[in-house]
PDB file of C-alpha atoms in Angstrom:
ATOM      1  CA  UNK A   6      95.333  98.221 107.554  1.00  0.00           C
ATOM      2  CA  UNK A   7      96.418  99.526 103.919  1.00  0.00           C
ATOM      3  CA  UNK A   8      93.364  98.580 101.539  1.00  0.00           C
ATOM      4  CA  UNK A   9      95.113  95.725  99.471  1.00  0.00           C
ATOM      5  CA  UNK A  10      93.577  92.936  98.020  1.00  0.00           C
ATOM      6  CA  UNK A  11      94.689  89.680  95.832  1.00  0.00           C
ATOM      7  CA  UNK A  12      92.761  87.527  94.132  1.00  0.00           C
ATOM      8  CA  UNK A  13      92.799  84.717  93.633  1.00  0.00           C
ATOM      9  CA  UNK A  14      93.895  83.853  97.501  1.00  0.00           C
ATOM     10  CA  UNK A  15      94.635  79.869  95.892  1.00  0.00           C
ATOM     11  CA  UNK A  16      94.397  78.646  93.125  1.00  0.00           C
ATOM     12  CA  UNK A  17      95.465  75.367  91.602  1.00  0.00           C
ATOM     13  CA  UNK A  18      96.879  75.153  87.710  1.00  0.00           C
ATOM     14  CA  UNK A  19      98.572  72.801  85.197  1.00  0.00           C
ATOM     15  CA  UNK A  20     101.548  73.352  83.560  1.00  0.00           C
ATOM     16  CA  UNK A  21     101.670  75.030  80.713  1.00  0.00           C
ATOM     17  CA  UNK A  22      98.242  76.890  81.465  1.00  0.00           C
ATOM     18  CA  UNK A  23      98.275  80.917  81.426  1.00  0.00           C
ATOM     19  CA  UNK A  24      97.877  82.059  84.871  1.00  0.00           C
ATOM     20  CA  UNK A  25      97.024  85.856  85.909  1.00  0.00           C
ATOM     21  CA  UNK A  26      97.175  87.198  89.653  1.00  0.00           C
ATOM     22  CA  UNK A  27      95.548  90.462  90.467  1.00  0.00           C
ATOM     23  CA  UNK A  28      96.159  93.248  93.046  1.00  0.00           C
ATOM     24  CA  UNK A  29      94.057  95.842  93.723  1.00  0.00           C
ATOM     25  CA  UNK A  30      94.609  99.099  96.114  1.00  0.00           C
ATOM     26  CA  UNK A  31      92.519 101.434  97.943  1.00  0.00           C
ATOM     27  CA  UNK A  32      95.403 104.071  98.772  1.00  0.00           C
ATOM     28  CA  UNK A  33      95.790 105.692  95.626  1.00  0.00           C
ATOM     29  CA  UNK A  34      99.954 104.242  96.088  1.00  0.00           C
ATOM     30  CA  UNK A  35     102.480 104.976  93.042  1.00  0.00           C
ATOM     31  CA  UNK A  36     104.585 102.087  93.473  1.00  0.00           C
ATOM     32  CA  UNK A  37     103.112  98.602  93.673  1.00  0.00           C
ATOM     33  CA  UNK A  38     105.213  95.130  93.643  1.00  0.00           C
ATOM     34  CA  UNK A  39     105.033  91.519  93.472  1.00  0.00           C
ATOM     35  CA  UNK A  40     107.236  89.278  95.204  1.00  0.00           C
ATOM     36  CA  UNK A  41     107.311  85.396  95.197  1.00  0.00           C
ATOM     37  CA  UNK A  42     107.929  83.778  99.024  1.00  0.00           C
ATOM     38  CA  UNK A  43     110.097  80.209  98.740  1.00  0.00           C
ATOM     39  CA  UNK A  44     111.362  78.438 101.666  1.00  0.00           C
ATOM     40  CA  UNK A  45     114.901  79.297 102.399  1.00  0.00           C
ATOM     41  CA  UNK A  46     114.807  82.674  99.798  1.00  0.00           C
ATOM     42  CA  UNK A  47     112.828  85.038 102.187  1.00  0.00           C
ATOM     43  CA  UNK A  48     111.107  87.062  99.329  1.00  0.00           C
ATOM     44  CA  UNK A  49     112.070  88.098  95.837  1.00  0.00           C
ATOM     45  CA  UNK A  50     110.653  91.099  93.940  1.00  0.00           C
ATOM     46  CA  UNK A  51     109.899  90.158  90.113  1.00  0.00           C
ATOM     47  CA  UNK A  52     108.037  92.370  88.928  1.00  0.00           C
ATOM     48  CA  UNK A  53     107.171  96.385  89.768  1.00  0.00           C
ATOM     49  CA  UNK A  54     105.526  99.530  88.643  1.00  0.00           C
ATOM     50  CA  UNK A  55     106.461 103.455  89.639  1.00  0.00           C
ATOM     51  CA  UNK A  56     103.165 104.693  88.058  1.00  0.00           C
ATOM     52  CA  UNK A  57     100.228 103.909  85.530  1.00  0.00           C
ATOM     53  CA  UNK A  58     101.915 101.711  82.353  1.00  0.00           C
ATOM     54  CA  UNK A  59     105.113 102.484  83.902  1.00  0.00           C
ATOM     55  CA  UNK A  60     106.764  98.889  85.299  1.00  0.00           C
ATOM     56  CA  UNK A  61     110.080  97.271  85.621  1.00  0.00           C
ATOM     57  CA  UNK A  62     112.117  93.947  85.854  1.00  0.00           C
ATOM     58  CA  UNK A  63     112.961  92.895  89.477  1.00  0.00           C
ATOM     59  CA  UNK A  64     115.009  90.155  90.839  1.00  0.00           C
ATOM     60  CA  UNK A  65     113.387  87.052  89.319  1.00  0.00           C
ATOM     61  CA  UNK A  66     111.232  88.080  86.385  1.00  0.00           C
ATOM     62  CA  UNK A  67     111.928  85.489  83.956  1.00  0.00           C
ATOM     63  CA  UNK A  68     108.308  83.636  82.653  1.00  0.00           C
ATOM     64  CA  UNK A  69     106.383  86.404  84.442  1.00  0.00           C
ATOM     65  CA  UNK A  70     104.734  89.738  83.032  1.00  0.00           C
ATOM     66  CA  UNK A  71     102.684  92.692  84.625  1.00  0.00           C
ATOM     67  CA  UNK A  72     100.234  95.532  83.563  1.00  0.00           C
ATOM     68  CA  UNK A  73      98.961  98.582  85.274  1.00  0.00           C
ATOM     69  CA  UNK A  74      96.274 100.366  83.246  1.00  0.00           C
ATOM     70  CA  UNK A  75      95.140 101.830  86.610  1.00  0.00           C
ATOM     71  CA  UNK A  76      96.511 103.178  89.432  1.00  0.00           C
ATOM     72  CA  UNK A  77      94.870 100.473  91.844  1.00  0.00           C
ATOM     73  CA  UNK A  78      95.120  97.611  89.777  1.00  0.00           C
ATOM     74  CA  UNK A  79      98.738  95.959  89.251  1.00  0.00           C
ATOM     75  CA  UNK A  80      98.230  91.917  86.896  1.00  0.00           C
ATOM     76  CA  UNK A  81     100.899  89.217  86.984  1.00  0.00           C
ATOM     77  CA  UNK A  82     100.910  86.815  84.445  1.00  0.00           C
ATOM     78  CA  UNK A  83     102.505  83.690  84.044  1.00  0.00           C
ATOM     79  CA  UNK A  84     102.702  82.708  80.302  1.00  0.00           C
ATOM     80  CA  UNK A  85     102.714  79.268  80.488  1.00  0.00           C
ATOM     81  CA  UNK A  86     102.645  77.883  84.206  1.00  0.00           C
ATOM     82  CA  UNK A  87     105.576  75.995  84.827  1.00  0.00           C
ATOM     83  CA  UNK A  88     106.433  73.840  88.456  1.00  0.00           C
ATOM     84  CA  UNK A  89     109.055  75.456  89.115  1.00  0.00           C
ATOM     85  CA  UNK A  90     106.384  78.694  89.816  1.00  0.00           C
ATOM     86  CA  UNK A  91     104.487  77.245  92.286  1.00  0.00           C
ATOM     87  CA  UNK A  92     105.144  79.681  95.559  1.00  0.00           C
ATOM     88  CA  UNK A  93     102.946  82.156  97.632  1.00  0.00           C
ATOM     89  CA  UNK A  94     102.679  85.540  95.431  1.00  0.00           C
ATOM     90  CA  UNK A  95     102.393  88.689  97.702  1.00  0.00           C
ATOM     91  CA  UNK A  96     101.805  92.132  95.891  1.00  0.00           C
ATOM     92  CA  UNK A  97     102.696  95.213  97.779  1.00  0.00           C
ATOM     93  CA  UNK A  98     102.741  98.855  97.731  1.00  0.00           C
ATOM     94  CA  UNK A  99     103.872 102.372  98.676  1.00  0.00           C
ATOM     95  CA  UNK A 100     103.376 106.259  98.530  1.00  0.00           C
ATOM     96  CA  UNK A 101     107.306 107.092  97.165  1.00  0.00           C
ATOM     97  CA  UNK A 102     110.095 105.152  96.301  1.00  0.00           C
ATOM     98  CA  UNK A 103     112.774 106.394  98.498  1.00  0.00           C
ATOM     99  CA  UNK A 104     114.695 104.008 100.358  1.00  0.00           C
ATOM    100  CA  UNK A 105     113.162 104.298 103.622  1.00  0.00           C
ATOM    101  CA  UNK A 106     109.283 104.313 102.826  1.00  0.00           C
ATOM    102  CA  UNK A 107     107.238 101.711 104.472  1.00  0.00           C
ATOM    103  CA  UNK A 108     105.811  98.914 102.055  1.00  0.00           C
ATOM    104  CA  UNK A 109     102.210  97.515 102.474  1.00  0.00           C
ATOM    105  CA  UNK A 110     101.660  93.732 102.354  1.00  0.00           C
ATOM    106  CA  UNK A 111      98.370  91.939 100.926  1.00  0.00           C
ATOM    107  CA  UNK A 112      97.564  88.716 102.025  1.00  0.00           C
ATOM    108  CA  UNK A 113      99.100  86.419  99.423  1.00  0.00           C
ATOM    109  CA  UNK A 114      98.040  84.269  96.750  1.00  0.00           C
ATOM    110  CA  UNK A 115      98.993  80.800  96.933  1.00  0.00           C
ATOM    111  CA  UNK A 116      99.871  78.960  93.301  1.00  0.00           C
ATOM    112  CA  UNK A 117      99.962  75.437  92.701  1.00  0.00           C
ATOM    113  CA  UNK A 118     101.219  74.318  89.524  1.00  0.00           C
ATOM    114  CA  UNK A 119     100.622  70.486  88.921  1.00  0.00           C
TER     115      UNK A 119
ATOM    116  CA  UNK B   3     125.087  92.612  94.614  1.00  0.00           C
ATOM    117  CA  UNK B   4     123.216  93.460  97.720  1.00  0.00           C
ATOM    118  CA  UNK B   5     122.172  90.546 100.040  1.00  0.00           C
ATOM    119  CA  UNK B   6     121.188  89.978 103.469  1.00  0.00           C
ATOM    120  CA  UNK B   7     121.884  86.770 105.641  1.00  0.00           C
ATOM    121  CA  UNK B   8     119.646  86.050 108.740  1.00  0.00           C
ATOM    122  CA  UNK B   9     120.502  83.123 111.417  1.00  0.00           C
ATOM    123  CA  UNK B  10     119.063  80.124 110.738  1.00  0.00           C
ATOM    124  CA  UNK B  11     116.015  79.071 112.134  1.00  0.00           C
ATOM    125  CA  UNK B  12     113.792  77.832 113.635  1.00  0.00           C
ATOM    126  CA  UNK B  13     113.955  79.341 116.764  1.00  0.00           C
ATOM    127  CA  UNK B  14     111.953  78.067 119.973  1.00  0.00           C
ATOM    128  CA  UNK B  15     111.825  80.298 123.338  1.00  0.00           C
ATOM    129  CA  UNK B  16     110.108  79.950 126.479  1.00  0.00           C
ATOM    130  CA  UNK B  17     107.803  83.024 127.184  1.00  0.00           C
ATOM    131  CA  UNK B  18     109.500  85.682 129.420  1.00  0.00           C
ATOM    132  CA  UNK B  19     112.823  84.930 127.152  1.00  0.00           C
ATOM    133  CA  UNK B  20     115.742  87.107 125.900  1.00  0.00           C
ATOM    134  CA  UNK B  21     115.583  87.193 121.821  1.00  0.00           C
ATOM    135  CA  UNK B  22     117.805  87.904 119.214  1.00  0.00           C
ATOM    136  CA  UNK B  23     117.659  87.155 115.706  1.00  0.00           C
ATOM    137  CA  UNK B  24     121.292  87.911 114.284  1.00  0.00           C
ATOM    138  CA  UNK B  25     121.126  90.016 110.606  1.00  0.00           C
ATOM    139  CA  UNK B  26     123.859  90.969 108.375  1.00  0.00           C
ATOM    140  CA  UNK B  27     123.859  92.499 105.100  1.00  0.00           C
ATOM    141  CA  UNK B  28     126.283  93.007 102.301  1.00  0.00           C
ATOM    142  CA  UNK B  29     126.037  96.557 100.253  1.00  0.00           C
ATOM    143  CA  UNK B  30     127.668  99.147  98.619  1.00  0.00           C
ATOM    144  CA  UNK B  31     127.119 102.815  99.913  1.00  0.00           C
ATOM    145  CA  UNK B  32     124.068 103.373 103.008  1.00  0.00           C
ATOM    146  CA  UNK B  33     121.015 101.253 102.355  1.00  0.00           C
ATOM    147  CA  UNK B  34     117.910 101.713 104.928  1.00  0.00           C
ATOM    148  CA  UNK B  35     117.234  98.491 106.549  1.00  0.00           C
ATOM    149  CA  UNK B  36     113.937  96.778 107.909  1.00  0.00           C
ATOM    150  CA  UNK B  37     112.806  94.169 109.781  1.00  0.00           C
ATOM    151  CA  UNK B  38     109.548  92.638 108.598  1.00  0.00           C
ATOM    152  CA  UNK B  39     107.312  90.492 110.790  1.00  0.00           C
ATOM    153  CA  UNK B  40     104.774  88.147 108.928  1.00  0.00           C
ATOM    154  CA  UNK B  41     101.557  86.342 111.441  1.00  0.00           C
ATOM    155  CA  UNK B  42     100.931  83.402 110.352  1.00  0.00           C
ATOM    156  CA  UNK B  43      98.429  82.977 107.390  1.00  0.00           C
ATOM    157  CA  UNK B  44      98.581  86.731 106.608  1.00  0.00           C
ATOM    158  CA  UNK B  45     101.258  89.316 104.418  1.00  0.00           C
ATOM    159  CA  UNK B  46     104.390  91.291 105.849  1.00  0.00           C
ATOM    160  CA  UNK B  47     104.265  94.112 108.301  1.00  0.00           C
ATOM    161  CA  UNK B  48     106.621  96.585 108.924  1.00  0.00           C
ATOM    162  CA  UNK B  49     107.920  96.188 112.593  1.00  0.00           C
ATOM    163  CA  UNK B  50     111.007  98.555 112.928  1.00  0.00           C
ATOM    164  CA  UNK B  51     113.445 100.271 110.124  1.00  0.00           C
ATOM    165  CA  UNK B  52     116.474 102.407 110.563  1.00  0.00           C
ATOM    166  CA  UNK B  53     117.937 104.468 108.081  1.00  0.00           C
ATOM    167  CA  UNK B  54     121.908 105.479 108.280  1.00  0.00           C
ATOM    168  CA  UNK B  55     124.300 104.350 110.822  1.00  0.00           C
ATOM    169  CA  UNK B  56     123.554 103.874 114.593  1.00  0.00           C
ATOM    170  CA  UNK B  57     120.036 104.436 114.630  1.00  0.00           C
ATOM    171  CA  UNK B  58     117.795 102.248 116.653  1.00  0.00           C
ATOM    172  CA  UNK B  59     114.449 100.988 115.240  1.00  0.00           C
ATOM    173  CA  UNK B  60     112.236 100.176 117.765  1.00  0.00           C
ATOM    174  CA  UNK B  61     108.385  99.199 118.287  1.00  0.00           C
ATOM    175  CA  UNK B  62     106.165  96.517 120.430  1.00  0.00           C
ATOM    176  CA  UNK B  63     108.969  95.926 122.414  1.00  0.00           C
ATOM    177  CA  UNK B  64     111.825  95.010 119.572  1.00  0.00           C
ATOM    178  CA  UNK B  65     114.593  96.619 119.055  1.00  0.00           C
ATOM    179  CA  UNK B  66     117.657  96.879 116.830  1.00  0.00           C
ATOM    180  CA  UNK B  67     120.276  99.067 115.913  1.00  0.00           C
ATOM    181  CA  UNK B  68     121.728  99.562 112.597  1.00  0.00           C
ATOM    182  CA  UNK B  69     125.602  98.926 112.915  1.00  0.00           C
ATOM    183  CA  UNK B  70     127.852  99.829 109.701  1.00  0.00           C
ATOM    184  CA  UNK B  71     131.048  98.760 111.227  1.00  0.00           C
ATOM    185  CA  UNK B  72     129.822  95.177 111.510  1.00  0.00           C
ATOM    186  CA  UNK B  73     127.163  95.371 108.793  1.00  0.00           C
ATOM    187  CA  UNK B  74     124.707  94.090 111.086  1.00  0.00           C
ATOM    188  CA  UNK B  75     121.083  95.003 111.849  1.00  0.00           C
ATOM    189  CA  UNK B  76     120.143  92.424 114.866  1.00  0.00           C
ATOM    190  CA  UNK B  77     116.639  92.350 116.249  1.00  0.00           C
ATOM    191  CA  UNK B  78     116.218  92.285 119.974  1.00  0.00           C
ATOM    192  CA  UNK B  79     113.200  91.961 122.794  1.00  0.00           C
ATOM    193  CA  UNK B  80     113.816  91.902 126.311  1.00  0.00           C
ATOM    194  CA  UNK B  81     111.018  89.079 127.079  1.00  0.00           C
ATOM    195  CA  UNK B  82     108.922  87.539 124.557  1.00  0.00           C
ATOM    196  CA  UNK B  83     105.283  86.109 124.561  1.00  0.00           C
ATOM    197  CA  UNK B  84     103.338  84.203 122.871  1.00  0.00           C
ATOM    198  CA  UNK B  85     101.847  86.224 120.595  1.00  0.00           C
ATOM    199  CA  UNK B  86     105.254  86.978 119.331  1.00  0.00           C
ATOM    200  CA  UNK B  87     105.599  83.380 116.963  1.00  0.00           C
ATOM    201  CA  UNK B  88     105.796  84.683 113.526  1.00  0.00           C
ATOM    202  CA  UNK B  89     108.450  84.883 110.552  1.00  0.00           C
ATOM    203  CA  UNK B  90     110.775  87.176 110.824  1.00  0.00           C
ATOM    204  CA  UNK B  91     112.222  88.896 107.901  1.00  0.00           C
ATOM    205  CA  UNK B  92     115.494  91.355 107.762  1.00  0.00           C
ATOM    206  CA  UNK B  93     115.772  93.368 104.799  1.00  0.00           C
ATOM    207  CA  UNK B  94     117.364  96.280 103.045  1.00  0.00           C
ATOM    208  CA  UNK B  95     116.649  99.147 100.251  1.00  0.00           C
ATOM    209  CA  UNK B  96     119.524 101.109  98.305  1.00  0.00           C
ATOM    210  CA  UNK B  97     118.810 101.744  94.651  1.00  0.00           C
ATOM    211  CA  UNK B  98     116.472 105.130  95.145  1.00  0.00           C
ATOM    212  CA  UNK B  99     113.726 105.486  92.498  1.00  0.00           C
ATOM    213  CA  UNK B 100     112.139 102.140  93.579  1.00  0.00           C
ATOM    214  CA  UNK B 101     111.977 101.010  96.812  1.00  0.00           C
ATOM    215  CA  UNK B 102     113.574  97.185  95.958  1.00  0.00           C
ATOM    216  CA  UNK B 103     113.543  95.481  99.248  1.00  0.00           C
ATOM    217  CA  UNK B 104     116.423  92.499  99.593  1.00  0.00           C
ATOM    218  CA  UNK B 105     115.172  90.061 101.691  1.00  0.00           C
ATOM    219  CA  UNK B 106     116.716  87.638 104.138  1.00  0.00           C
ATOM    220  CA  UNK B 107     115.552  83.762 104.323  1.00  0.00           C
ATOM    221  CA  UNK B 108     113.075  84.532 107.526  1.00  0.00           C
ATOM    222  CA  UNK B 109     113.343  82.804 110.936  1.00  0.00           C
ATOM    223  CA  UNK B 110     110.596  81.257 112.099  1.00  0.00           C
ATOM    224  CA  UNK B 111     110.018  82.305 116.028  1.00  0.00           C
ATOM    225  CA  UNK B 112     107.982  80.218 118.203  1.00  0.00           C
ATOM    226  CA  UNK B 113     106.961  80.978 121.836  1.00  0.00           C
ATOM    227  CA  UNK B 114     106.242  78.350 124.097  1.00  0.00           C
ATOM    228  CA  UNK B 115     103.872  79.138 127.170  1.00  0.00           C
TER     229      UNK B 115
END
């Protein structure tokens, strides 16, 4: 199994509240992402990173941010937690970007906002 | 834009069944396309990919070919078990630089004994 981690694995926040998610690697991967799972919309990437303070937008990246001071370590932040963000947050990663490279899955993090 | 449509689920076999789980995909140019399996109470792993037209993915038993004429990408297995039940996710790649995976909705896939 890739060495991926998330933590929190749950947590449990009020709107409004700043909220940061972290994912840490053992691989030594360039590319890590975060995707949010919803019912009925599979997964969609908001945020990503191609290397060290290098990141980009994804599909839904509105009220989210990211930071990657170190090659293992890749931070989402929610601003100010809204309902509307309350989904199951999985980070991945992977050795290249081309289009047919495997991705690696951590567990998940499952928000709550109340 | 790019997007990928799976068959709805949920989708309940007897063990020893015929499966398929029907995938199509809208996209400019040749994207690579996946199919990602997801136990439940854990992340995604990679079951089978294929990258450019008519190749056949294939591991554990699944199967599916990558067909540009019909845009399709349908997984297959000749007799499933129990240990099959998962979430099944269909998904693509095109832009190079950054692998950004479209997903499909998932189809949920249980096995009865």
């Amino acid at each position: 199994d890739a060495g991926i981690t998330q933590s929190p694995r749950h947590k449990v926040t009020e709107t409004g509240t700043p909220v940061t998610l972290r994912c840490h690697q053992t691989e030594n991967h360039r590319y890590m992402y975060w995707y949010r799972q919803d019912p009925g919309h599979g997964l969609r990437l908001i945020h990503y990173s191609y290397g060290v303070k290098d990141t980009d937008k994804g599909e839904v990246s509105d009220g989210y941010s990211v930071s990657r001071s170190k090659t293992e370590d890749f931070l989402l932040t929610l601003e100010s937690a809204t309902s509307s963000q309350t989904s199951v947050y999985f980070c991945a990663i992977s050795e290249k970007g081309d289009l047919s490279v495997t991705q690696y899955f951590g567990p998940g993090t499952r928000l709550t906002v109340l | 834009g790019d997007s990928v449509t799976q068959m709805e689920g949920p989708v309940t076999l007897s063990e020893e069944a015929f499966l398929t789980i029907n995938c199509t995909y809208t996209a400019t140019g040749y994207p690579s396309l996946f199919w990602y399996v997801q136990y439940p109470g854990e992340g995604l792993q990679l079951l089978l990919k294929a990258t450019k037209a008519d190749d056949k993915g294939s591991n554990k038993g699944f199967e599916a070919t990558y067909r540009k004429e019909t845009t399709s990408f349908h997984l297959e297995k000749g007799s499933v078990q129990v240990s099959d039940s998962a979430v099944y996710f269909c998904a693509l790649s095109r832009i190079q630089g950054a692998q950004k995976l479209v997903f499909g909705q998932g189809t949920r896939l249980t096995i009865n004994p």
